[in-house]
Coordinates of N, CA and C in Angstrom, one line a residue:
F1 N 14.6 18.2 54.9 CA 15.1 19.5 54.4 C 14.5 20.7 55.2
A2 N 14.2 20.5 56.5 CA 13.5 21.5 57.3 C 14.2 22.8 57.3
N3 N 15.6 22.8 57.2 CA 16.3 24.0 57.3 C 16.7 24.6 56.0
A4 N 16.2 24.0 54.9 CA 16.7 24.4 53.6 C 16.1 25.7 53.2
R5 N 16.9 26.6 52.6 CA 16.4 27.9 52.1 C 16.2 27.8 50.6
G6 N 15.6 28.8 50.1 CA 15.4 28.8 48.6 C 16.7 29.0 47.9
F7 N 16.9 28.2 46.8 CA 18.1 28.3 46.1 C 17.8 28.9 44.7
A8 N 17.7 30.2 44.7 CA 17.3 30.9 43.4 C 18.4 30.6 42.3
G9 N 19.6 30.6 42.8 CA 20.7 30.3 41.8 C 20.7 29.0 41.2
Q10 N 20.0 28.0 41.9 CA 19.9 26.7 41.4 C 18.6 26.4 40.8
G11 N 17.8 27.5 40.6 CA 16.5 27.3 40.0 C 15.4 26.7 40.8
V12 N 15.6 26.7 42.2 CA 14.6 26.1 43.1 C 13.8 27.2 43.7
P13 N 12.5 27.2 43.5 CA 11.6 28.3 44.1 C 11.7 28.2 45.6
E14 N 11.6 29.4 46.3 CA 11.5 29.5 47.7 C 10.3 28.7 48.2
G15 N 10.5 27.8 49.2 CA 9.4 27.0 49.7 C 9.1 25.7 49.0
A16 N 9.7 25.5 47.9 CA 9.4 24.3 47.1 C 10.7 23.4 47.0
Y17 N 11.6 23.5 47.9 CA 12.8 22.8 47.9 C 12.6 21.3 47.8
T18 N 11.9 20.7 48.8 CA 11.8 19.3 48.9 C 11.0 18.7 47.7
S19 N 9.9 19.4 47.4 CA 9.1 18.8 46.3 C 9.9 18.9 44.9
T20 N 10.7 19.9 44.8 CA 11.5 20.1 43.6 C 12.6 18.9 43.5
I21 N 13.2 18.6 44.6 CA 14.2 17.5 44.7 C 13.6 16.2 44.3
Y22 N 12.4 15.9 44.9 CA 11.8 14.6 44.6 C 11.2 14.5 43.2
T23 N 10.8 15.6 42.7 CA 10.3 15.6 41.3 C 11.4 15.4 40.3
L24 N 12.6 16.0 40.6 CA 13.7 15.8 39.7 C 14.2 14.4 39.8
I25 N 14.2 13.8 41.0 CA 14.6 12.4 41.1 C 13.6 11.5 40.4
K26 N 12.3 11.8 40.5 CA 11.3 11.0 39.8 C 11.5 11.1 38.3
D27 N 11.9 12.2 37.8 CA 12.2 12.4 36.4 C 13.6 12.0 36.0
R28 N 14.3 11.4 36.9 CA 15.6 10.9 36.7 C 16.6 12.0 36.3
K29 N 16.4 13.2 36.7 CA 17.4 14.3 36.5 C 18.4 14.3 37.6
Y30 N 19.2 13.3 37.7 CA 20.0 13.1 38.8 C 21.1 14.2 38.9
K31 N 21.6 14.6 37.8 CA 22.7 15.6 37.8 C 22.2 16.9 38.3
D32 N 21.0 17.2 38.0 CA 20.4 18.5 38.5 C 20.3 18.4 40.1
V33 N 19.9 17.2 40.6 CA 19.7 17.0 42.0 C 21.1 17.2 42.7
I34 N 22.1 16.6 42.0 CA 23.5 16.6 42.6 C 24.0 18.1 42.7
N35 N 23.7 18.9 41.7 CA 24.1 20.3 41.7 C 23.4 21.0 42.9
I36 N 22.1 20.8 43.1 CA 21.4 21.4 44.1 C 21.9 21.0 45.5
L37 N 22.0 19.7 45.7 CA 22.4 19.2 47.0 C 23.9 19.6 47.3
N38 N 24.7 19.6 46.4 CA 26.1 20.1 46.6 C 26.2 21.5 47.0
A39 N 25.2 22.3 46.5 CA 25.1 23.7 47.0 C 24.6 23.9 48.4
E40 N 23.8 22.9 48.8 CA 23.3 23.0 50.2 C 24.3 22.4 51.2
L41 N 25.0 21.4 50.9 CA 25.8 20.6 51.8 C 26.8 21.4 52.7
P42 N 27.5 22.4 52.1 CA 28.4 23.2 53.0 C 27.7 23.9 54.2
S43 N 26.5 24.2 54.0 CA 25.8 24.9 55.1 C 25.2 23.9 56.1
N44 N 25.1 22.6 55.7 CA 24.5 21.6 56.5 C 25.2 20.2 56.2
P45 N 26.5 20.1 56.5 CA 27.3 19.0 56.1 C 26.9 17.6 56.7
R46 N 26.1 17.7 57.8 CA 25.7 16.4 58.4 C 24.2 16.0 58.0
S47 N 23.7 16.7 57.1 CA 22.3 16.4 56.7 C 22.2 14.9 56.1
R48 N 21.4 14.1 56.9 CA 21.2 12.7 56.4 C 20.4 12.7 55.1
A49 N 19.4 13.6 55.0 CA 18.6 13.6 53.7 C 19.5 14.0 52.5
A50 N 20.3 15.1 52.7 CA 21.1 15.5 51.6 C 22.2 14.5 51.2
L51 N 22.9 13.9 52.2 CA 23.9 13.0 51.9 C 23.4 11.7 51.3
S52 N 22.3 11.2 51.8 CA 21.7 9.9 51.3 C 21.1 10.1 49.9
L53 N 20.5 11.2 49.7 CA 20.0 11.5 48.3 C 21.1 11.7 47.3
L54 N 22.1 12.4 47.8 CA 23.3 12.6 46.9 C 23.9 11.3 46.5
A55 N 24.1 10.4 47.5 CA 24.7 9.1 47.2 C 23.8 8.3 46.2
Y56 N 22.5 8.4 46.5 CA 21.5 7.7 45.6 C 21.7 8.2 44.1
C57 N 21.8 9.5 44.0 CA 21.9 10.1 42.6 C 23.3 9.8 42.0
Y58 N 24.3 9.9 42.8 CA 25.6 9.5 42.2 C 25.6 8.0 41.8
Y59 N 25.0 7.2 42.6 CA 24.9 5.7 42.2 C 24.2 5.6 40.9
H60 N 23.1 6.3 40.7 CA 22.3 6.2 39.5 C 23.0 6.8 38.2
I61 N 23.9 7.6 38.4 CA 24.7 8.1 37.2 C 26.0 7.3 37.1
E62 N 26.1 6.3 37.9 CA 27.2 5.3 37.9 C 28.6 6.0 38.3
D63 N 28.5 7.0 39.1 CA 29.7 7.6 39.8 C 29.8 6.9 41.1
Y64 N 30.3 5.7 41.1 CA 30.2 4.9 42.3 C 31.3 5.4 43.4
V65 N 32.3 6.0 42.9 CA 33.3 6.5 43.9 C 32.7 7.6 44.7
S66 N 32.0 8.5 44.0 CA 31.4 9.6 44.7 C 30.3 9.1 45.6
A67 N 29.5 8.1 45.2 CA 28.5 7.5 46.0 C 29.1 6.9 47.2
S68 N 30.1 6.2 47.1 CA 30.8 5.6 48.3 C 31.3 6.6 49.2
G69 N 31.8 7.8 48.7 CA 32.2 8.9 49.5 C 31.1 9.4 50.4
C70 N 29.9 9.5 49.8 CA 28.7 10.0 50.6 C 28.4 9.1 51.7
Y71 N 28.4 7.8 51.4 CA 28.0 6.8 52.4 C 29.1 6.8 53.5
E72 N 30.4 6.9 53.1 CA 31.4 7.0 54.1 C 31.2 8.2 55.1
E73 N 30.8 9.3 54.5 CA 30.5 10.5 55.3 C 29.3 10.3 56.2
L74 N 28.3 9.6 55.7 CA 27.1 9.3 56.5 C 27.5 8.5 57.7
L75 N 28.4 7.5 57.5 CA 28.8 6.6 58.6 C 29.6 7.3 59.6
K76 N 30.3 8.3 59.3 CA 31.0 9.1 60.3 C 30.1 9.7 61.3
H77 N 28.9 10.1 60.8 CA 27.9 10.8 61.7 C 26.9 9.8 62.2
Y78 N 26.6 8.7 61.5 CA 25.6 7.8 61.9 C 26.2 6.3 61.8
P79 N 27.1 6.0 62.6 CA 27.9 4.7 62.5 C 27.1 3.5 62.8
T80 N 26.0 3.6 63.4 CA 25.2 2.4 63.8 C 24.1 2.0 62.7
V81 N 24.0 2.8 61.7 CA 23.0 2.5 60.7 C 23.5 1.5 59.7
E82 N 23.1 0.2 59.9 CA 23.6 -0.9 59.1 C 23.3 -0.8 57.6
E83 N 22.2 -0.2 57.2 CA 21.8 0.0 55.8 C 22.8 0.8 55.1
Y84 N 23.4 1.9 55.8 CA 24.4 2.7 55.2 C 25.6 1.9 54.9
K85 N 26.0 1.0 55.8 CA 27.1 0.1 55.6 C 26.9 -0.7 54.3
M86 N 25.7 -1.2 54.2 CA 25.4 -2.1 53.1 C 25.5 -1.3 51.8
Y87 N 24.9 -0.1 51.8 CA 25.0 0.7 50.5 C 26.4 1.1 50.2
Y88 N 27.2 1.4 51.3 CA 28.6 1.7 51.1 C 29.3 0.6 50.5
A89 N 29.1 -0.6 51.0 CA 29.8 -1.8 50.4 C 29.4 -2.0 49.0
Q90 N 28.1 -1.8 48.7 CA 27.6 -2.0 47.3 C 28.3 -1.0 46.4
A91 N 28.4 0.2 46.8 CA 29.0 1.3 46.0 C 30.5 1.0 45.8
L92 N 31.2 0.5 46.8 CA 32.6 0.1 46.7 C 32.8 -1.0 45.7
H93 N 31.8 -2.0 45.7 CA 31.9 -3.1 44.8 C 31.8 -2.6 43.4
K94 N 30.8 -1.7 43.2 CA 30.5 -1.2 41.8 C 31.7 -0.4 41.3
A95 N 32.4 0.2 42.3 CA 33.6 1.0 41.9 C 34.9 0.2 41.7
G96 N 34.7 -1.1 41.9 CA 35.8 -2.0 41.7 C 36.8 -2.1 42.8
L97 N 36.4 -1.6 44.0 CA 37.2 -1.6 45.2 C 36.8 -2.8 46.0
Y98 N 37.2 -4.0 45.6 CA 36.7 -5.2 46.2 C 37.2 -5.5 47.6
A99 N 38.5 -5.2 47.8 CA 39.0 -5.4 49.2 C 38.3 -4.5 50.2
E100 N 38.1 -3.3 49.8 CA 37.3 -2.3 50.7 C 35.9 -2.8 50.9
C101 N 35.3 -3.3 49.8 CA 33.9 -3.8 49.9 C 33.8 -4.9 50.9
I102 N 34.7 -5.9 50.8 CA 34.7 -7.0 51.8 C 34.9 -6.5 53.2
K103 N 35.8 -5.6 53.4 CA 36.1 -5.1 54.7 C 34.9 -4.5 55.4
I104 N 34.2 -3.6 54.6 CA 33.0 -2.9 55.1 C 31.9 -4.0 55.4
S105 N 31.7 -4.8 54.4 CA 30.6 -5.8 54.6 C 30.8 -6.8 55.8
N106 N 32.1 -7.0 56.1 CA 32.4 -7.8 57.3 C 32.0 -7.2 58.6
S107 N 31.8 -5.9 58.5 CA 31.4 -5.1 59.8 C 29.9 -5.1 60.0
I108 N 29.2 -5.6 59.0 CA 27.7 -5.6 59.1 C 27.2 -6.8 59.9
E109 N 26.4 -6.5 61.0 CA 26.0 -7.5 61.9 C 24.5 -7.9 61.8
S110 N 23.8 -7.1 61.1 CA 22.3 -7.3 61.0 C 21.9 -8.6 60.4
P111 N 21.2 -9.5 61.1 CA 20.8 -10.8 60.5 C 19.9 -10.6 59.3
E112 N 19.1 -9.5 59.2 CA 18.2 -9.3 58.1 C 19.0 -9.0 56.8
L113 N 20.3 -8.6 56.9 CA 21.1 -8.3 55.7 C 22.0 -9.5 55.4
A114 N 21.9 -10.6 56.1 CA 22.9 -11.7 55.9 C 23.0 -12.2 54.5
Q115 N 21.8 -12.4 53.8 CA 21.8 -12.9 52.5 C 22.4 -11.9 51.5
R116 N 22.1 -10.7 51.6 CA 22.7 -9.6 50.8 C 24.2 -9.5 51.0
I117 N 24.6 -9.6 52.2 CA 26.1 -9.5 52.5 C 26.8 -10.7 51.9
H118 N 26.3 -11.9 52.1 CA 27.0 -13.1 51.5 C 27.0 -13.0 50.0
K119 N 26.0 -12.6 49.3 CA 26.0 -12.4 47.9 C 27.0 -11.4 47.4
L120 N 27.0 -10.3 48.1 CA 27.9 -9.2 47.8 C 29.4 -9.6 47.9
Q121 N 29.7 -10.3 49.1 CA 31.0 -10.8 49.3 C 31.4 -11.9 48.3
A122 N 30.5 -12.7 47.9 CA 30.7 -13.7 46.9 C 31.1 -13.1 45.6
L123 N 30.4 -12.0 45.2 CA 30.7 -11.3 44.0 C 32.1 -10.6 44.0
A124 N 32.4 -10.1 45.2 CA 33.7 -9.4 45.3 C 34.8 -10.4 45.2
Y125 N 34.7 -11.6 45.9 CA 35.7 -12.6 45.8 C 35.8 -13.2 44.4
Y126 N 34.6 -13.3 43.7 CA 34.6 -13.8 42.3 C 35.4 -12.8 41.4
E127 N 35.2 -11.5 41.6 CA 35.9 -10.5 40.8 C 37.4 -10.6 41.0
N128 N 37.8 -11.0 42.2 CA 39.2 -11.2 42.5 C 39.7 -12.5 42.2
D129 N 38.9 -13.3 41.5 CA 39.3 -14.7 41.1 C 39.6 -15.6 42.3
D130 N 39.0 -15.3 43.4 CA 39.1 -16.2 44.6 C 37.8 -17.0 44.6
F131 N 37.8 -18.1 43.8 CA 36.5 -18.8 43.6 C 36.1 -19.6 44.8
P132 N 37.1 -20.3 45.5 CA 36.7 -21.0 46.8 C 36.0 -20.1 47.8
A133 N 36.6 -18.9 48.0 CA 36.0 -18.0 49.0 C 34.6 -17.5 48.5
A134 N 34.5 -17.3 47.2 CA 33.2 -16.9 46.7 C 32.1 -18.0 46.9
Q135 N 32.5 -19.2 46.6 CA 31.6 -20.3 46.8 C 31.2 -20.5 48.2
N136 N 32.2 -20.3 49.1 CA 31.9 -20.4 50.5 C 30.8 -19.5 51.0
H137 N 30.8 -18.3 50.5 CA 29.7 -17.3 50.8 C 28.4 -17.7 50.1
L138 N 28.5 -18.2 48.9 CA 27.2 -18.7 48.3 C 26.6 -19.9 49.0
D139 N 27.4 -20.7 49.6 CA 26.9 -21.8 50.4 C 26.1 -21.4 51.6
N140 N 26.3 -20.1 52.0 CA 25.5 -19.6 53.2 C 24.3 -18.8 52.7
C141 N 24.0 -18.9 51.4 CA 22.8 -18.2 50.9 C 21.7 -19.2 50.6
V142 N 20.5 -18.6 50.4 CA 19.4 -19.4 50.0 C 19.7 -20.0 48.6
A143 N 19.7 -21.3 48.5 CA 20.1 -21.9 47.2 C 19.3 -21.6 46.0
E144 N 18.0 -21.3 46.2 CA 17.1 -21.1 45.1 C 17.1 -19.6 44.6
D145 N 17.9 -18.8 45.3 CA 18.0 -17.4 44.8 C 18.7 -17.4 43.4
P146 N 18.0 -16.8 42.4 CA 18.6 -16.8 41.1 C 20.0 -16.2 41.0
D147 N 20.3 -15.2 41.8 CA 21.7 -14.6 41.8 C 22.7 -15.6 42.2
V148 N 22.3 -16.4 43.2 CA 23.2 -17.4 43.8 C 23.4 -18.5 42.7
V149 N 22.4 -19.0 42.1 CA 22.5 -20.0 41.0 C 23.3 -19.5 39.9
L150 N 23.1 -18.3 39.5 CA 23.9 -17.7 38.4 C 25.4 -17.6 38.7
L151 N 25.7 -17.1 39.9 CA 27.1 -16.9 40.3 C 27.8 -18.3 40.5
T152 N 27.0 -19.3 41.0 CA 27.5 -20.6 41.1 C 27.9 -21.2 39.8
A153 N 27.0 -20.9 38.8 CA 27.3 -21.4 37.4 C 28.5 -20.7 36.8
S154 N 28.7 -19.4 37.1 CA 29.8 -18.6 36.6 C 31.1 -19.2 37.2
I155 N 31.1 -19.5 38.5 CA 32.3 -20.1 39.2 C 32.6 -21.4 38.5
A156 N 31.6 -22.3 38.4 CA 31.9 -23.6 37.8 C 32.5 -23.4 36.4
F157 N 32.0 -22.5 35.6 CA 32.6 -22.3 34.2 C 34.0 -21.8 34.3
K158 N 34.3 -20.9 35.2 CA 35.7 -20.4 35.4 C 36.6 -21.5 35.8
E159 N 36.1 -22.4 36.6 CA 36.9 -23.6 37.0 C 37.0 -24.7 36.0
G160 N 36.3 -24.5 34.9 CA 36.4 -25.6 33.9 C 35.4 -26.7 34.1
K161 N 34.5 -26.5 35.0 CA 33.4 -27.5 35.3 C 32.2 -27.3 34.4
Y162 N 32.4 -27.5 33.1 CA 31.4 -27.1 32.1 C 30.0 -27.8 32.2
A163 N 30.0 -29.0 32.6 CA 28.8 -29.8 32.7 C 28.0 -29.2 33.9
E164 N 28.7 -28.9 35.0 CA 28.0 -28.3 36.2 C 27.5 -26.9 35.8
A165 N 28.4 -26.2 35.1 CA 28.0 -24.8 34.7 C 26.8 -24.8 33.8
Q166 N 26.7 -25.7 32.9 CA 25.6 -25.8 32.0 C 24.3 -26.0 32.7
Q167 N 24.3 -26.9 33.7 CA 23.1 -27.3 34.4 C 22.7 -26.1 35.3
K168 N 23.7 -25.4 35.9 CA 23.3 -24.2 36.7 C 22.8 -23.1 35.9
F169 N 23.4 -22.8 34.7 CA 22.8 -21.8 33.9 C 21.4 -22.1 33.4
A170 N 21.2 -23.4 33.1 CA 19.8 -23.8 32.7 C 18.9 -23.6 33.9
D171 N 19.3 -24.0 35.1 CA 18.5 -23.8 36.3 C 18.2 -22.3 36.5
A172 N 19.2 -21.4 36.3 CA 18.9 -20.0 36.4 C 17.8 -19.5 35.5
M173 N 17.9 -20.1 34.2 CA 16.9 -19.7 33.2 C 15.5 -20.2 33.6
Q174 N 15.5 -21.3 34.3 CA 14.2 -21.8 34.8 C 13.6 -20.9 35.8
L175 N 14.5 -20.3 36.6 CA 14.0 -19.4 37.7 C 13.6 -18.1 37.2
V176 N 14.3 -17.5 36.3 CA 14.1 -16.1 35.9 C 13.4 -16.0 34.5
G177 N 13.3 -17.1 33.8 CA 12.7 -17.0 32.5 C 13.8 -16.9 31.4
Y178 N 13.4 -17.1 30.2 CA 14.3 -17.0 29.1 C 15.0 -15.7 28.9
S179 N 16.3 -15.7 28.7 CA 17.1 -14.5 28.3 C 18.1 -15.0 27.3
P180 N 18.4 -14.1 26.3 CA 19.4 -14.5 25.3 C 20.8 -14.7 26.0
E181 N 21.1 -13.9 27.0 CA 22.4 -14.0 27.7 C 22.6 -15.3 28.3
L182 N 21.6 -15.8 29.1 CA 21.6 -17.1 29.7 C 21.7 -18.2 28.7
A183 N 20.9 -18.1 27.7 CA 20.9 -19.1 26.6 C 22.2 -19.2 26.0
Y184 N 22.9 -18.0 25.8 CA 24.2 -18.1 25.2 C 25.2 -18.8 26.1
N185 N 25.1 -18.5 27.4 CA 26.0 -19.1 28.4 C 25.8 -20.7 28.4
V186 N 24.6 -21.1 28.3 CA 24.3 -22.6 28.2 C 25.0 -23.1 26.9
A187 N 24.8 -22.4 25.8 CA 25.4 -22.8 24.5 C 26.9 -22.9 24.6
L188 N 27.5 -21.9 25.3 CA 28.9 -21.9 25.4 C 29.4 -23.1 26.2
C189 N 28.7 -23.5 27.2 CA 29.0 -24.7 28.0 C 29.0 -25.9 27.1
Y190 N 27.9 -26.0 26.3 CA 27.8 -27.1 25.3 C 29.0 -27.1 24.4
F191 N 29.4 -25.9 23.9 CA 30.5 -25.8 23.0 C 31.8 -26.3 23.7
K192 N 32.0 -25.9 25.0 CA 33.2 -26.4 25.7 C 33.2 -27.9 25.9
L193 N 32.0 -28.4 26.0 CA 31.8 -29.9 26.2 C 31.8 -30.7 24.9
K194 N 32.0 -29.9 23.8 CA 32.1 -30.4 22.4 C 30.8 -31.1 22.0
Q195 N 29.7 -30.6 22.6 CA 28.3 -31.0 22.2 C 27.8 -30.0 21.1
W196 N 28.4 -30.1 19.9 CA 28.2 -29.1 18.9 C 26.7 -29.0 18.5
G197 N 26.0 -30.1 18.5 CA 24.6 -30.0 18.0 C 23.7 -29.2 19.0
N198 N 23.9 -29.5 20.3 CA 23.2 -28.7 21.3 C 23.5 -27.2 21.3
A199 N 24.8 -27.0 21.1 CA 25.3 -25.6 21.1 C 24.7 -24.8 19.9
L200 N 24.7 -25.5 18.7 CA 24.2 -24.9 17.5 C 22.7 -24.6 17.6
K201 N 22.0 -25.6 18.2 CA 20.5 -25.5 18.3 C 20.2 -24.2 19.2
L202 N 20.9 -24.0 20.3 CA 20.6 -22.9 21.1 C 21.0 -21.6 20.4
I203 N 22.1 -21.5 19.7 CA 22.5 -20.3 19.0 C 21.5 -20.0 17.9
T204 N 21.0 -21.0 17.2 CA 20.0 -20.7 16.2 C 18.7 -20.2 16.8
D205 N 18.4 -20.7 18.0 CA 17.2 -20.3 18.7 C 17.3 -18.8 19.1
I206 N 18.5 -18.4 19.6 CA 18.8 -17.1 20.0 C 18.6 -16.1 18.8
I207 N 19.1 -16.5 17.7 CA 19.0 -15.7 16.5 C 17.6 -15.5 16.0
E208 N 16.9 -16.6 16.1 CA 15.5 -16.6 15.6 C 14.6 -15.8 16.5
R209 N 14.9 -15.8 17.8 CA 14.1 -15.0 18.8 C 14.5 -13.5 18.6
G210 N 15.6 -13.2 18.0 CA 16.0 -11.8 17.8 C 16.7 -11.2 19.0

Protein backbone atom coordinates (compact mmCIF):
# COMPACT_ATOMS: atom_id res chain seq x y z
CA PHE A 1 0.00 0.00 0.00
CA ALA A 2 2.91 2.32 -0.75
CA ASN A 3 0.70 4.77 -2.60
CA ALA A 4 -2.19 4.68 -0.18
CA ARG A 5 -3.41 7.96 1.20
CA GLY A 6 -5.23 8.57 4.46
CA PHE A 7 -8.90 7.64 4.30
CA ALA A 8 -10.45 9.88 6.91
CA GLY A 9 -13.92 9.09 5.56
CA GLN A 10 -13.24 5.42 6.19
CA GLY A 11 -11.90 6.03 9.69
CA VAL A 12 -8.29 5.24 8.77
CA PRO A 13 -5.68 7.62 10.25
CA GLU A 14 -3.16 9.20 7.90
CA GLY A 15 -0.01 7.07 7.81
CA ALA A 16 -1.62 4.06 9.48
CA TYR A 17 -3.31 2.53 6.45
CA THR A 18 -1.46 -0.78 6.22
CA SER A 19 -1.40 -1.43 9.96
CA THR A 20 -5.11 -0.62 10.20
CA ILE A 21 -5.95 -3.07 7.40
CA TYR A 22 -4.00 -5.93 8.93
CA THR A 23 -5.32 -5.22 12.43
CA LEU A 24 -8.88 -5.36 11.12
CA ILE A 25 -8.14 -8.66 9.35
CA LYS A 26 -6.58 -10.07 12.52
CA ASP A 27 -9.76 -9.05 14.38
CA ARG A 28 -11.86 -10.67 11.62
CA LYS A 29 -13.58 -7.40 10.76
CA TYR A 30 -13.70 -8.37 7.13
CA LYS A 31 -16.58 -6.11 6.12
CA ASP A 32 -14.72 -3.07 7.42
CA VAL A 33 -11.69 -4.07 5.33
CA ILE A 34 -13.88 -4.54 2.27
CA ASN A 35 -15.30 -1.02 2.66
CA ILE A 36 -11.83 0.50 2.98
CA LEU A 37 -10.33 -1.43 0.06
CA ASN A 38 -13.28 -0.73 -2.22
CA ALA A 39 -12.72 2.98 -1.53
CA GLU A 40 -9.06 2.66 -2.58
CA LEU A 41 -9.49 0.44 -5.62
CA PRO A 42 -10.80 3.04 -8.13
CA SER A 43 -7.59 5.06 -7.70
CA ASN A 44 -5.36 1.98 -7.99
CA PRO A 45 -7.35 -0.75 -9.81
CA ARG A 46 -4.30 -2.96 -10.47
CA SER A 47 -3.15 -3.09 -6.85
CA ARG A 48 -2.17 -6.68 -6.09
CA ALA A 49 -2.33 -6.05 -2.35
CA ALA A 50 -5.80 -4.50 -2.47
CA LEU A 51 -7.30 -7.08 -4.83
CA SER A 52 -5.81 -10.10 -3.04
CA LEU A 53 -6.85 -8.87 0.41
CA LEU A 54 -10.29 -7.97 -0.92
CA ALA A 55 -10.65 -11.50 -2.31
CA TYR A 56 -9.46 -12.93 1.01
CA CYS A 57 -12.05 -10.94 2.95
CA TYR A 58 -14.90 -11.74 0.57
CA TYR A 59 -13.99 -15.43 0.86
CA HIS A 60 -14.11 -15.26 4.65
CA ILE A 61 -17.57 -13.67 4.69
CA GLU A 62 -18.64 -16.41 2.25
CA ASP A 63 -19.26 -14.03 -0.65
CA TYR A 64 -17.59 -16.42 -3.04
CA VAL A 65 -18.86 -14.78 -6.22
CA SER A 66 -17.23 -11.47 -5.26
CA ALA A 67 -14.06 -13.32 -4.20
CA SER A 68 -13.87 -15.06 -7.56
CA GLY A 69 -14.36 -11.70 -9.29
CA CYS A 70 -11.31 -10.32 -7.48
CA TYR A 71 -9.17 -13.28 -8.49
CA GLU A 72 -10.40 -12.98 -12.06
CA GLU A 73 -9.29 -9.32 -12.04
CA LEU A 74 -5.91 -10.27 -10.54
CA LEU A 75 -5.36 -12.80 -13.32
CA LYS A 76 -6.03 -10.17 -15.98
CA HIS A 77 -3.03 -8.24 -14.70
CA TYR A 78 -0.90 -11.13 -13.38
CA PRO A 79 -1.83 -14.13 -15.58
CA THR A 80 1.23 -16.23 -14.73
CA VAL A 81 0.61 -16.42 -10.97
CA GLU A 82 -0.57 -20.00 -10.51
CA GLU A 83 -1.66 -19.45 -6.90
CA TYR A 84 -4.22 -16.88 -8.08
CA LYS A 85 -5.63 -19.48 -10.47
CA MET A 86 -5.86 -21.95 -7.59
CA TYR A 87 -7.66 -19.47 -5.35
CA TYR A 88 -9.92 -18.46 -8.24
CA ALA A 89 -10.88 -22.10 -8.85
CA GLN A 90 -11.54 -22.62 -5.12
CA ALA A 91 -13.79 -19.57 -4.98
CA LEU A 92 -15.69 -20.73 -8.07
CA HIS A 93 -16.20 -24.12 -6.45
CA LYS A 94 -17.51 -22.54 -3.26
CA ALA A 95 -19.85 -20.41 -5.39
CA GLY A 96 -21.26 -23.58 -6.94
CA LEU A 97 -19.82 -22.77 -10.37
CA TYR A 98 -18.39 -26.22 -10.91
CA ALA A 99 -17.87 -26.14 -14.69
CA GLU A 100 -15.97 -22.85 -14.40
CA CYS A 101 -13.96 -24.28 -11.49
CA ILE A 102 -12.90 -27.27 -13.58
CA LYS A 103 -12.01 -25.06 -16.54
CA ILE A 104 -9.74 -22.79 -14.50
CA SER A 105 -8.11 -25.63 -12.57
CA ASN A 106 -7.32 -27.37 -15.86
CA SER A 107 -5.17 -24.38 -16.79
CA ILE A 108 -2.93 -24.74 -13.71
CA GLU A 109 0.41 -26.33 -14.58
CA SER A 110 2.38 -26.08 -11.33
CA PRO A 111 3.48 -29.55 -10.10
CA GLU A 112 3.42 -28.22 -6.52
CA LEU A 113 -0.33 -27.66 -6.83
CA ALA A 114 -1.15 -31.03 -8.43
CA GLN A 115 -2.62 -32.65 -5.28
CA ARG A 116 -4.80 -29.63 -4.52
CA ILE A 117 -5.97 -29.43 -8.14
CA HIS A 118 -6.97 -33.09 -8.29
CA LYS A 119 -8.84 -32.84 -4.98
CA LEU A 120 -10.65 -29.70 -6.10
CA GLN A 121 -11.62 -31.20 -9.44
CA ALA A 122 -12.76 -34.38 -7.72
CA LEU A 123 -15.04 -32.30 -5.50
CA ALA A 124 -16.41 -30.37 -8.48
CA TYR A 125 -17.19 -33.55 -10.41
CA TYR A 126 -18.70 -35.09 -7.27
CA GLU A 127 -21.03 -32.11 -6.87
CA ASN A 128 -22.07 -32.63 -10.50
CA ASP A 129 -22.79 -36.33 -9.77
CA ASP A 130 -20.04 -37.41 -12.17
CA PHE A 131 -18.61 -40.00 -9.81
CA PRO A 132 -16.29 -41.82 -12.28
CA ALA A 133 -14.58 -38.51 -13.16
CA ALA A 134 -14.32 -37.63 -9.48
CA GLN A 135 -12.76 -40.99 -8.65
CA ASN A 136 -10.34 -40.64 -11.55
CA HIS A 137 -8.94 -37.46 -9.99
CA LEU A 138 -8.80 -39.05 -6.54
CA ASP A 139 -6.75 -41.90 -8.00
CA ASN A 140 -4.10 -39.29 -8.83
CA CYS A 141 -3.92 -38.09 -5.22
CA VAL A 142 -1.98 -39.30 -2.19
CA ALA A 143 -4.16 -42.16 -0.97
CA GLU A 144 -3.60 -41.44 2.74
CA ASP A 145 -4.86 -37.86 2.48
CA PRO A 146 -7.94 -37.68 4.79
CA ASP A 147 -9.83 -35.55 2.24
CA VAL A 148 -9.21 -38.20 -0.42
CA VAL A 149 -10.35 -41.03 1.85
CA LEU A 150 -13.48 -39.12 2.87
CA LEU A 151 -14.48 -38.25 -0.69
CA THR A 152 -13.79 -41.82 -1.81
CA ALA A 153 -16.17 -42.97 0.94
CA SER A 154 -18.80 -40.45 -0.14
CA ILE A 155 -18.60 -41.64 -3.76
CA ALA A 156 -18.92 -45.27 -2.70
CA PHE A 157 -22.00 -44.40 -0.62
CA LYS A 158 -23.61 -42.51 -3.51
CA GLU A 159 -23.00 -45.51 -5.76
CA GLY A 160 -24.62 -47.86 -3.24
CA LYS A 161 -21.36 -49.56 -2.28
CA TYR A 162 -22.17 -49.38 1.41
CA ALA A 163 -19.60 -51.91 2.69
CA GLU A 164 -16.79 -50.06 0.90
CA ALA A 165 -18.15 -46.72 2.10
CA GLN A 166 -18.31 -47.96 5.70
CA GLN A 167 -14.69 -49.04 5.61
CA LYS A 168 -13.52 -45.77 4.05
CA PHE A 169 -15.45 -43.64 6.54
CA ALA A 170 -13.90 -45.70 9.33
CA ASP A 171 -10.46 -45.22 7.74
CA ALA A 172 -11.06 -41.46 7.62
CA MET A 173 -11.92 -41.46 11.32
CA GLN A 174 -8.69 -43.33 12.05
CA LEU A 175 -6.77 -40.59 10.21
CA VAL A 176 -8.45 -37.49 11.67
CA GLY A 177 -9.77 -38.78 14.99
CA TYR A 178 -13.31 -39.24 16.23
CA SER A 179 -16.03 -36.92 15.00
CA PRO A 180 -19.80 -37.37 15.40
CA GLU A 181 -20.31 -36.62 11.69
CA LEU A 182 -18.00 -39.42 10.59
CA ALA A 183 -19.40 -41.78 13.20
CA TYR A 184 -22.91 -41.03 11.91
CA ASN A 185 -21.78 -41.80 8.34
CA VAL A 186 -20.40 -45.16 9.48
CA ALA A 187 -23.68 -45.86 11.30
CA LEU A 188 -25.66 -44.94 8.19
CA CYS A 189 -23.63 -47.42 6.16
CA TYR A 190 -24.36 -50.13 8.72
CA PHE A 191 -28.05 -49.20 8.51
CA LYS A 192 -27.99 -49.53 4.71
CA LEU A 193 -26.28 -52.91 5.12
CA LYS A 194 -29.06 -53.91 7.57
CA GLN A 195 -26.52 -54.38 10.33
CA TRP A 196 -28.91 -52.90 12.87
CA GLY A 197 -26.88 -53.77 15.96
CA ASN A 198 -23.73 -52.02 14.73
CA ALA A 199 -25.73 -49.00 13.60
CA LEU A 200 -27.54 -48.70 16.95
CA LYS A 201 -24.29 -49.07 18.90
CA LEU A 202 -22.70 -46.18 17.02
CA ILE A 203 -25.78 -43.94 17.31
CA THR A 204 -25.90 -44.62 21.06
CA ASP A 205 -22.19 -43.75 21.33
CA ILE A 206 -22.76 -40.47 19.46
CA ILE A 207 -25.58 -39.53 21.85
CA GLU A 208 -23.55 -40.44 24.94
CA ARG A 209 -20.59 -38.37 23.74
CA GLY A 210 -22.92 -35.40 23.29
